[in-house]
Tab-separated table of C-alpha atoms and ligand atoms in Angstrom:
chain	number	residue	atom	x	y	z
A	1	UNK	CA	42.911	-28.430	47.321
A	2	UNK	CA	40.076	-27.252	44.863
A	3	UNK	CA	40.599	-24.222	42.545
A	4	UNK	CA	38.844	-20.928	42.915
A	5	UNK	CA	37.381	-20.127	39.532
A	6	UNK	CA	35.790	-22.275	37.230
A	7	UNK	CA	38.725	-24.120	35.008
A	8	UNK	CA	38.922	-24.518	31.231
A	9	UNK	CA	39.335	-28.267	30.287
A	10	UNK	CA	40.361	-29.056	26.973
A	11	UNK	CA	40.987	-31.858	24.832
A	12	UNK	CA	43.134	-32.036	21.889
A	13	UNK	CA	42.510	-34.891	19.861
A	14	UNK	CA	45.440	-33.841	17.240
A	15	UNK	CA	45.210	-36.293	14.116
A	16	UNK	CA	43.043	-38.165	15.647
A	17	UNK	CA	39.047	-39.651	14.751
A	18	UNK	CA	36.863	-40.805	12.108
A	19	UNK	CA	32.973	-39.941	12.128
A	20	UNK	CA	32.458	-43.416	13.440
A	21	UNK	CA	34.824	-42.929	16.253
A	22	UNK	CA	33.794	-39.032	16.706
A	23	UNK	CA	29.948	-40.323	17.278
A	24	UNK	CA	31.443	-42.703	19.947
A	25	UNK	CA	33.502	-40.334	21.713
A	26	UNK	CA	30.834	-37.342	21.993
A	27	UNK	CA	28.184	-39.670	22.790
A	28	UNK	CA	29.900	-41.392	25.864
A	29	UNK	CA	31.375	-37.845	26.683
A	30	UNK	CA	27.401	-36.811	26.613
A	31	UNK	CA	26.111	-39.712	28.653
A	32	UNK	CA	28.478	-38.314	31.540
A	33	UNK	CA	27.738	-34.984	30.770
A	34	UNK	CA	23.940	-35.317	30.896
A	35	UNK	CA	24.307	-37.113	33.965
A	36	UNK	CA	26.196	-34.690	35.963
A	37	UNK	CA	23.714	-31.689	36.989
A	38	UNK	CA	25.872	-29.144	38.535
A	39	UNK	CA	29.629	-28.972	36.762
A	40	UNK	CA	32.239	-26.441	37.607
A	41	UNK	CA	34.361	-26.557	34.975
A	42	UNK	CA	34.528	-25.297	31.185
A	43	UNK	CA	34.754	-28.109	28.381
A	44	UNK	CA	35.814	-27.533	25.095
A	45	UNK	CA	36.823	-30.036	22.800
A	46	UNK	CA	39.229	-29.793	19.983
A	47	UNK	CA	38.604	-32.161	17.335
A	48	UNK	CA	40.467	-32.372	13.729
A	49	UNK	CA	39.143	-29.763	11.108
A	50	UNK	CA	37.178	-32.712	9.075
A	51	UNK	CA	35.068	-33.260	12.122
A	52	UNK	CA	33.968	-29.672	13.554
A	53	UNK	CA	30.585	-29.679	12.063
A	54	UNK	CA	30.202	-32.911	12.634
A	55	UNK	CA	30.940	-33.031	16.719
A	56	UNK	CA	29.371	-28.922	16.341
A	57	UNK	CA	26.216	-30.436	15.561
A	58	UNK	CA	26.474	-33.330	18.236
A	59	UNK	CA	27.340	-30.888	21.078
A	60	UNK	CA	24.436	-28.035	19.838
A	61	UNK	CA	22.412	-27.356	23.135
A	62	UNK	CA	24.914	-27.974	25.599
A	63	UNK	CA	27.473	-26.092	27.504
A	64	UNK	CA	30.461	-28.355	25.864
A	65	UNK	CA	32.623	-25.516	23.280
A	66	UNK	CA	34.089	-26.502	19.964
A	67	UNK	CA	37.762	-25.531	19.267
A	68	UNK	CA	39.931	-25.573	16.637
A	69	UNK	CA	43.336	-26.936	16.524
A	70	UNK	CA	45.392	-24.520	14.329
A	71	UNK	CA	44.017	-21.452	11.771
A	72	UNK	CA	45.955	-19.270	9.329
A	73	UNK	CA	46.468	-15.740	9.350
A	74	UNK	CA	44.472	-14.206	6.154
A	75	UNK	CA	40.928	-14.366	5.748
A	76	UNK	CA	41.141	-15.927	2.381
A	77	UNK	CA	42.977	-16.929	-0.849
A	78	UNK	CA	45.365	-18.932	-2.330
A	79	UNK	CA	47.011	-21.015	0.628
A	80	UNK	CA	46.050	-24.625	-0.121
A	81	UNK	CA	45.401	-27.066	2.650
A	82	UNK	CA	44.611	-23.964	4.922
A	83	UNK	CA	41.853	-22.963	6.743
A	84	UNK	CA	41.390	-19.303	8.003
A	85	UNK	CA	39.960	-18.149	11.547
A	86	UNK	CA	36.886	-16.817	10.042
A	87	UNK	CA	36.475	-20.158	8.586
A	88	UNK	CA	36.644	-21.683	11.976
A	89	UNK	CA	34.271	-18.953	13.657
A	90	UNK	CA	31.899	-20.008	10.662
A	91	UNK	CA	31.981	-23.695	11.600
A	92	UNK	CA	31.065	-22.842	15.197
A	93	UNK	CA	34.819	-22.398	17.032
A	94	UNK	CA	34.590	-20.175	19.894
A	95	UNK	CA	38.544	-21.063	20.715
A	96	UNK	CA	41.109	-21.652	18.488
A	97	UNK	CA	44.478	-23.057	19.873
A	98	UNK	CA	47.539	-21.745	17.795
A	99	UNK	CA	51.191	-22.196	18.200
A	100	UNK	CA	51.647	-25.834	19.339
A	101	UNK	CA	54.482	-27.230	19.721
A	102	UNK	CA	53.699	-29.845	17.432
A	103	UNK	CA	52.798	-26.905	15.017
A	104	UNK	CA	56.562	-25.174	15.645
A	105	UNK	CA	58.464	-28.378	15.518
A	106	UNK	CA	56.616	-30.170	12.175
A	107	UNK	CA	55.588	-27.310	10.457
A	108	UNK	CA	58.007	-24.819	11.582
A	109	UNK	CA	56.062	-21.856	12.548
A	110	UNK	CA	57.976	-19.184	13.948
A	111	UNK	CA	56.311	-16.602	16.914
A	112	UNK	CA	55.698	-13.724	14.432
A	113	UNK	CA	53.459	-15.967	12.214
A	114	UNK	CA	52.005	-17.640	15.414
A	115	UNK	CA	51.238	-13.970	16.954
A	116	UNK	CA	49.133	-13.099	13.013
A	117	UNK	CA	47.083	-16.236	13.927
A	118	UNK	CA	46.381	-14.970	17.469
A	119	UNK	CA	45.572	-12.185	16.101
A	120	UNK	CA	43.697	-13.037	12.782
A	121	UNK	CA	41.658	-15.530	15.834
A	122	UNK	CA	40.928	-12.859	18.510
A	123	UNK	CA	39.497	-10.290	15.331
A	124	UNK	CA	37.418	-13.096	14.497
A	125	UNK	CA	35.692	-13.012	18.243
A	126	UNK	CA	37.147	-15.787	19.383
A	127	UNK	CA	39.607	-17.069	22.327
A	128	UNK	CA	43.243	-17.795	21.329
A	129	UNK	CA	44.938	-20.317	23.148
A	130	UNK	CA	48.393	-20.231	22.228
A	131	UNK	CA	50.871	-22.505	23.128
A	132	UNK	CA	54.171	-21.689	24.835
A	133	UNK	CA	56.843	-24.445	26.211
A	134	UNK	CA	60.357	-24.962	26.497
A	135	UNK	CA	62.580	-27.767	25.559
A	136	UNK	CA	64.004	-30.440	27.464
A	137	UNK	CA	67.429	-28.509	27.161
A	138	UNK	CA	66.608	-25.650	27.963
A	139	UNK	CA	64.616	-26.918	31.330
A	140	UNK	CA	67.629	-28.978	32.044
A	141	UNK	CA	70.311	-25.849	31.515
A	142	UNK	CA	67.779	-23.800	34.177
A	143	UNK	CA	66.476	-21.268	31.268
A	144	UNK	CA	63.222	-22.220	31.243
A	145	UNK	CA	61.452	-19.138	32.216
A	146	UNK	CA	63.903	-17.238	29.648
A	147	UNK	CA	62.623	-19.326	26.923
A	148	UNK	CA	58.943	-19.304	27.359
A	149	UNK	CA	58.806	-16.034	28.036
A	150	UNK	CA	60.603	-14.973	24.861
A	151	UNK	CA	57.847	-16.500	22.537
A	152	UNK	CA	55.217	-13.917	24.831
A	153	UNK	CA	57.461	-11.139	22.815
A	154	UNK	CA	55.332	-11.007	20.010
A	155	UNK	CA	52.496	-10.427	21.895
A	156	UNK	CA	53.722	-8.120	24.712
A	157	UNK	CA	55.199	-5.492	21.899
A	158	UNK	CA	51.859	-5.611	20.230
A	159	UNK	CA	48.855	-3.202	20.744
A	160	UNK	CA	46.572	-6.352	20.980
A	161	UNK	CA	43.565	-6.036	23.503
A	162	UNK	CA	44.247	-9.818	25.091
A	163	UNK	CA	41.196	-10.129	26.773
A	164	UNK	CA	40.612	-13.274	24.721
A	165	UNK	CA	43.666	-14.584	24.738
A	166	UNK	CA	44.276	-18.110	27.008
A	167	UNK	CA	47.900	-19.272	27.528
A	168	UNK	CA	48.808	-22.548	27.466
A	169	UNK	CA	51.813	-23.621	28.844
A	170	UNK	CA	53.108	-26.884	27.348
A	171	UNK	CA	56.669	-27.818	28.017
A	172	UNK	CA	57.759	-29.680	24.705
A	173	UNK	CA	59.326	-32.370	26.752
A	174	UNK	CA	56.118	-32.981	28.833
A	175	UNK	CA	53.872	-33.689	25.522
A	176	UNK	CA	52.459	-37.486	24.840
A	177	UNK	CA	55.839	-38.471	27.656
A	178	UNK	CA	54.029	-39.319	30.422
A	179	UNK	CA	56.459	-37.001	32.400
A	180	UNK	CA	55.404	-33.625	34.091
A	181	UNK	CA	57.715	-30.572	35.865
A	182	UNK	CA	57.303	-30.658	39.566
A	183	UNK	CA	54.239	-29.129	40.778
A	184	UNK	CA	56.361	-26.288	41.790
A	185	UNK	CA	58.222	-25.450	38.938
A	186	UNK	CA	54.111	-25.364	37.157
A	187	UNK	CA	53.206	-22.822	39.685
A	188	UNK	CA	56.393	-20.723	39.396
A	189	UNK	CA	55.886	-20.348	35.289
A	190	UNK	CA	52.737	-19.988	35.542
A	191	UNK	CA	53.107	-16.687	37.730
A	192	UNK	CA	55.735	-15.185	35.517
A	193	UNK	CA	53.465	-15.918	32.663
A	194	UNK	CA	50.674	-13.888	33.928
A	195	UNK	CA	52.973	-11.451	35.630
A	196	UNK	CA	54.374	-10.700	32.388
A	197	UNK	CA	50.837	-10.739	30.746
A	198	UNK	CA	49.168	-8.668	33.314
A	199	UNK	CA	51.465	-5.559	32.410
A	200	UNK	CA	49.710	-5.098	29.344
A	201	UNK	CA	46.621	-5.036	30.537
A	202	UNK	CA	43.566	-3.161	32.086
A	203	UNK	CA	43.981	-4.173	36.200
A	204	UNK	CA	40.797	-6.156	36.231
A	205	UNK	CA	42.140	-8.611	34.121
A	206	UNK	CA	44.003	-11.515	33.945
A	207	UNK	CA	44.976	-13.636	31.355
A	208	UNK	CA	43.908	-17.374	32.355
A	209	UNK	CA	47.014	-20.028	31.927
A	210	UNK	CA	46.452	-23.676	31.153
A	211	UNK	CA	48.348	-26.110	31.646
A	212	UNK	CA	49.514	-28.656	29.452
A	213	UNK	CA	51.667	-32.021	28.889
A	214	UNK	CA	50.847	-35.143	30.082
A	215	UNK	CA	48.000	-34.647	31.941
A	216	UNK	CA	46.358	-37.450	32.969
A	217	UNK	CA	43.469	-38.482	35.885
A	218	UNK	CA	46.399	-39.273	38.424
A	219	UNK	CA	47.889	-36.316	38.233
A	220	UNK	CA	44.813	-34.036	37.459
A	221	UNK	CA	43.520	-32.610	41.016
A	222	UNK	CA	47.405	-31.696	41.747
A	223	UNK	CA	47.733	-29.531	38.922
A	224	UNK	CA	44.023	-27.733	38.812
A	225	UNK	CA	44.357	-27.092	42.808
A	226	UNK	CA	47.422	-24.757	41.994
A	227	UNK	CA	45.864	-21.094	41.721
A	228	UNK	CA	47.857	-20.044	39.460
A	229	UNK	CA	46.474	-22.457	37.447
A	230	UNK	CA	43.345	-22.254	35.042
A	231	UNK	CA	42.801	-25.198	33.534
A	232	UNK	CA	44.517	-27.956	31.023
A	233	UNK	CA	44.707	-28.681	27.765
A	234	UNK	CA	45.177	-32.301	27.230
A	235	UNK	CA	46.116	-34.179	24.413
A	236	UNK	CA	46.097	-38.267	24.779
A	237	UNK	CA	43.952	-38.696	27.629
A	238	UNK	CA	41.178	-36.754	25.791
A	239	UNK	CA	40.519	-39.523	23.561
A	240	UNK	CA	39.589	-41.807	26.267
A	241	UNK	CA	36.272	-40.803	27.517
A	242	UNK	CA	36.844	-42.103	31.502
A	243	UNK	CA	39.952	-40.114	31.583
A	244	UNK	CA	38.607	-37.206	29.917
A	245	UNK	CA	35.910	-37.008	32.408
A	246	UNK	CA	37.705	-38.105	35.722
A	247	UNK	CA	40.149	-35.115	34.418
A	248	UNK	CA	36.805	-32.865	34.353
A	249	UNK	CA	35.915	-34.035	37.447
A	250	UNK	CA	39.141	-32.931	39.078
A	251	UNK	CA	38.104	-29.150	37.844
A	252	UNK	CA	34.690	-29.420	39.768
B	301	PEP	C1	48.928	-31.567	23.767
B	301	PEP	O1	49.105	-32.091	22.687
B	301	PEP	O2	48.583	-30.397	23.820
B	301	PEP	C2	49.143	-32.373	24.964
B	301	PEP	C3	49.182	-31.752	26.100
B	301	PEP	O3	49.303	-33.725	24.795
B	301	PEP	P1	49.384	-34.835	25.957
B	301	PEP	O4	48.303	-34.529	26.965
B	301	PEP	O5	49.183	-36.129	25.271
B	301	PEP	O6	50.738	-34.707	26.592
């Protein structure tokens, strides 16, 4: 089963990549690239904040986006460490994914301050993907819906025009595990999510959902055929070139 419209892929490298091993990636990602004339899906990689220039500059003339893995709220000042969204516009972002899990568990980041960084990132002209996803618990005790779409509060009570806004939908449980919901239960989350979404806005848009955790080139084509699906944001297999691509692949 192939997908309708064209599907963002994504790759998270987290905490991951030197220069060296940034020149390797992008280059064999390239090679691939270069070598594939007609490509019906959207790439956009997600490197750590030391390398965005750096892989920027390597992707320049292509089709491939840059993203940014986490931005703060103010435009400037006195928050050492940080990095604002205009700061990530200015070193070429055109996405910025906010709220992961990773983000809400380590750094504890709570869905008020993760709605300012949507926010503070869609001002800045660019496409927020933030990150919902329930815990194993709560999967297991049959609230998952409730959960997930509790942390869309924030967003549905706003005024915020969400035409740039992505959703990915990451089930904590799912991330760097190697295990996945059923197809089914990806599909029915999914739909609420944009059911939910699509109240707040105009009728001739929808708010794309990704999906996320685990993702991997076995299980790839499964999860892009569903179409209420719009693409994945992967996290370990993006570091491995082959899997990156046969994930791209599954998009096309
Ligand atoms: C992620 O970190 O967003 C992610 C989905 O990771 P992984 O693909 O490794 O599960």
């Amino acid at each position: 089963m192939k997908i309708q419209k064209t599907a963002l892929i994504a790759g998270n490298w987290k905490m991951n990549g030197t220069i060296k091993e940034a020149k390797r990636l992008v280059s064999s990602l390239l090679e691939k690239y270069n070598a594939t004339p007609s490509l019906d899906a959207k790439i956009l990689i997600c490197p750590p904040m030391t390398l965005l220039n750096y892989v920027g500059n390597l992707l320049e003339g292509t089709n491939i986006f840059l993203g940014g893995q986490n931005c703060h709220y103010e435009v400037s000042g006195a928050h050492t460490g940080e990095v604002s969204a205009n700061m990530m516009r200015d070193s070429g972002c055109s996405h910025v994914i906010v709220g992961h899990s990773e983000r809400r568990s380590q750094y504890g980041e709570t869905d008020k301050e993760i709605f300012c960084k949507v926010e503070a990132v869609l001002e800045h002209g660019m496409k927020a993907i933030m990150c919902v996803g329930e815990t194993l618990k709560s999967r297991q005790e049959g609230n998952a819906i409730n959960y997930v779409t509790r942390q869309l509060d924030e967003v549905l009570n706003s005024r915020l025009s969400l035409e740039n806004l992505v959703i990915a939908y990451e089930p904590i449980w799912a991330i760097g595990s190697g295990k996945t919901p059923k197809i089914s239960e990806i599909e029915e989350i999914h739909e609420v999510i944009k059911k939910v979404l699509s109240k707040s806005l105009s009728q001739n848009h929808e708010v794309p959902v990704i999906y996320g955790g685990s993702v991997n080139p076995t299980n790839a084509e499964e999860v892009l055929g569903l179409e209420a699906v719009n693409g994945v944001l992967v996290g370990g297999a993006s570091l491995n070139t082959n899997d990156f691509w046969e994930i791209v692949n599954a998009a096309s």
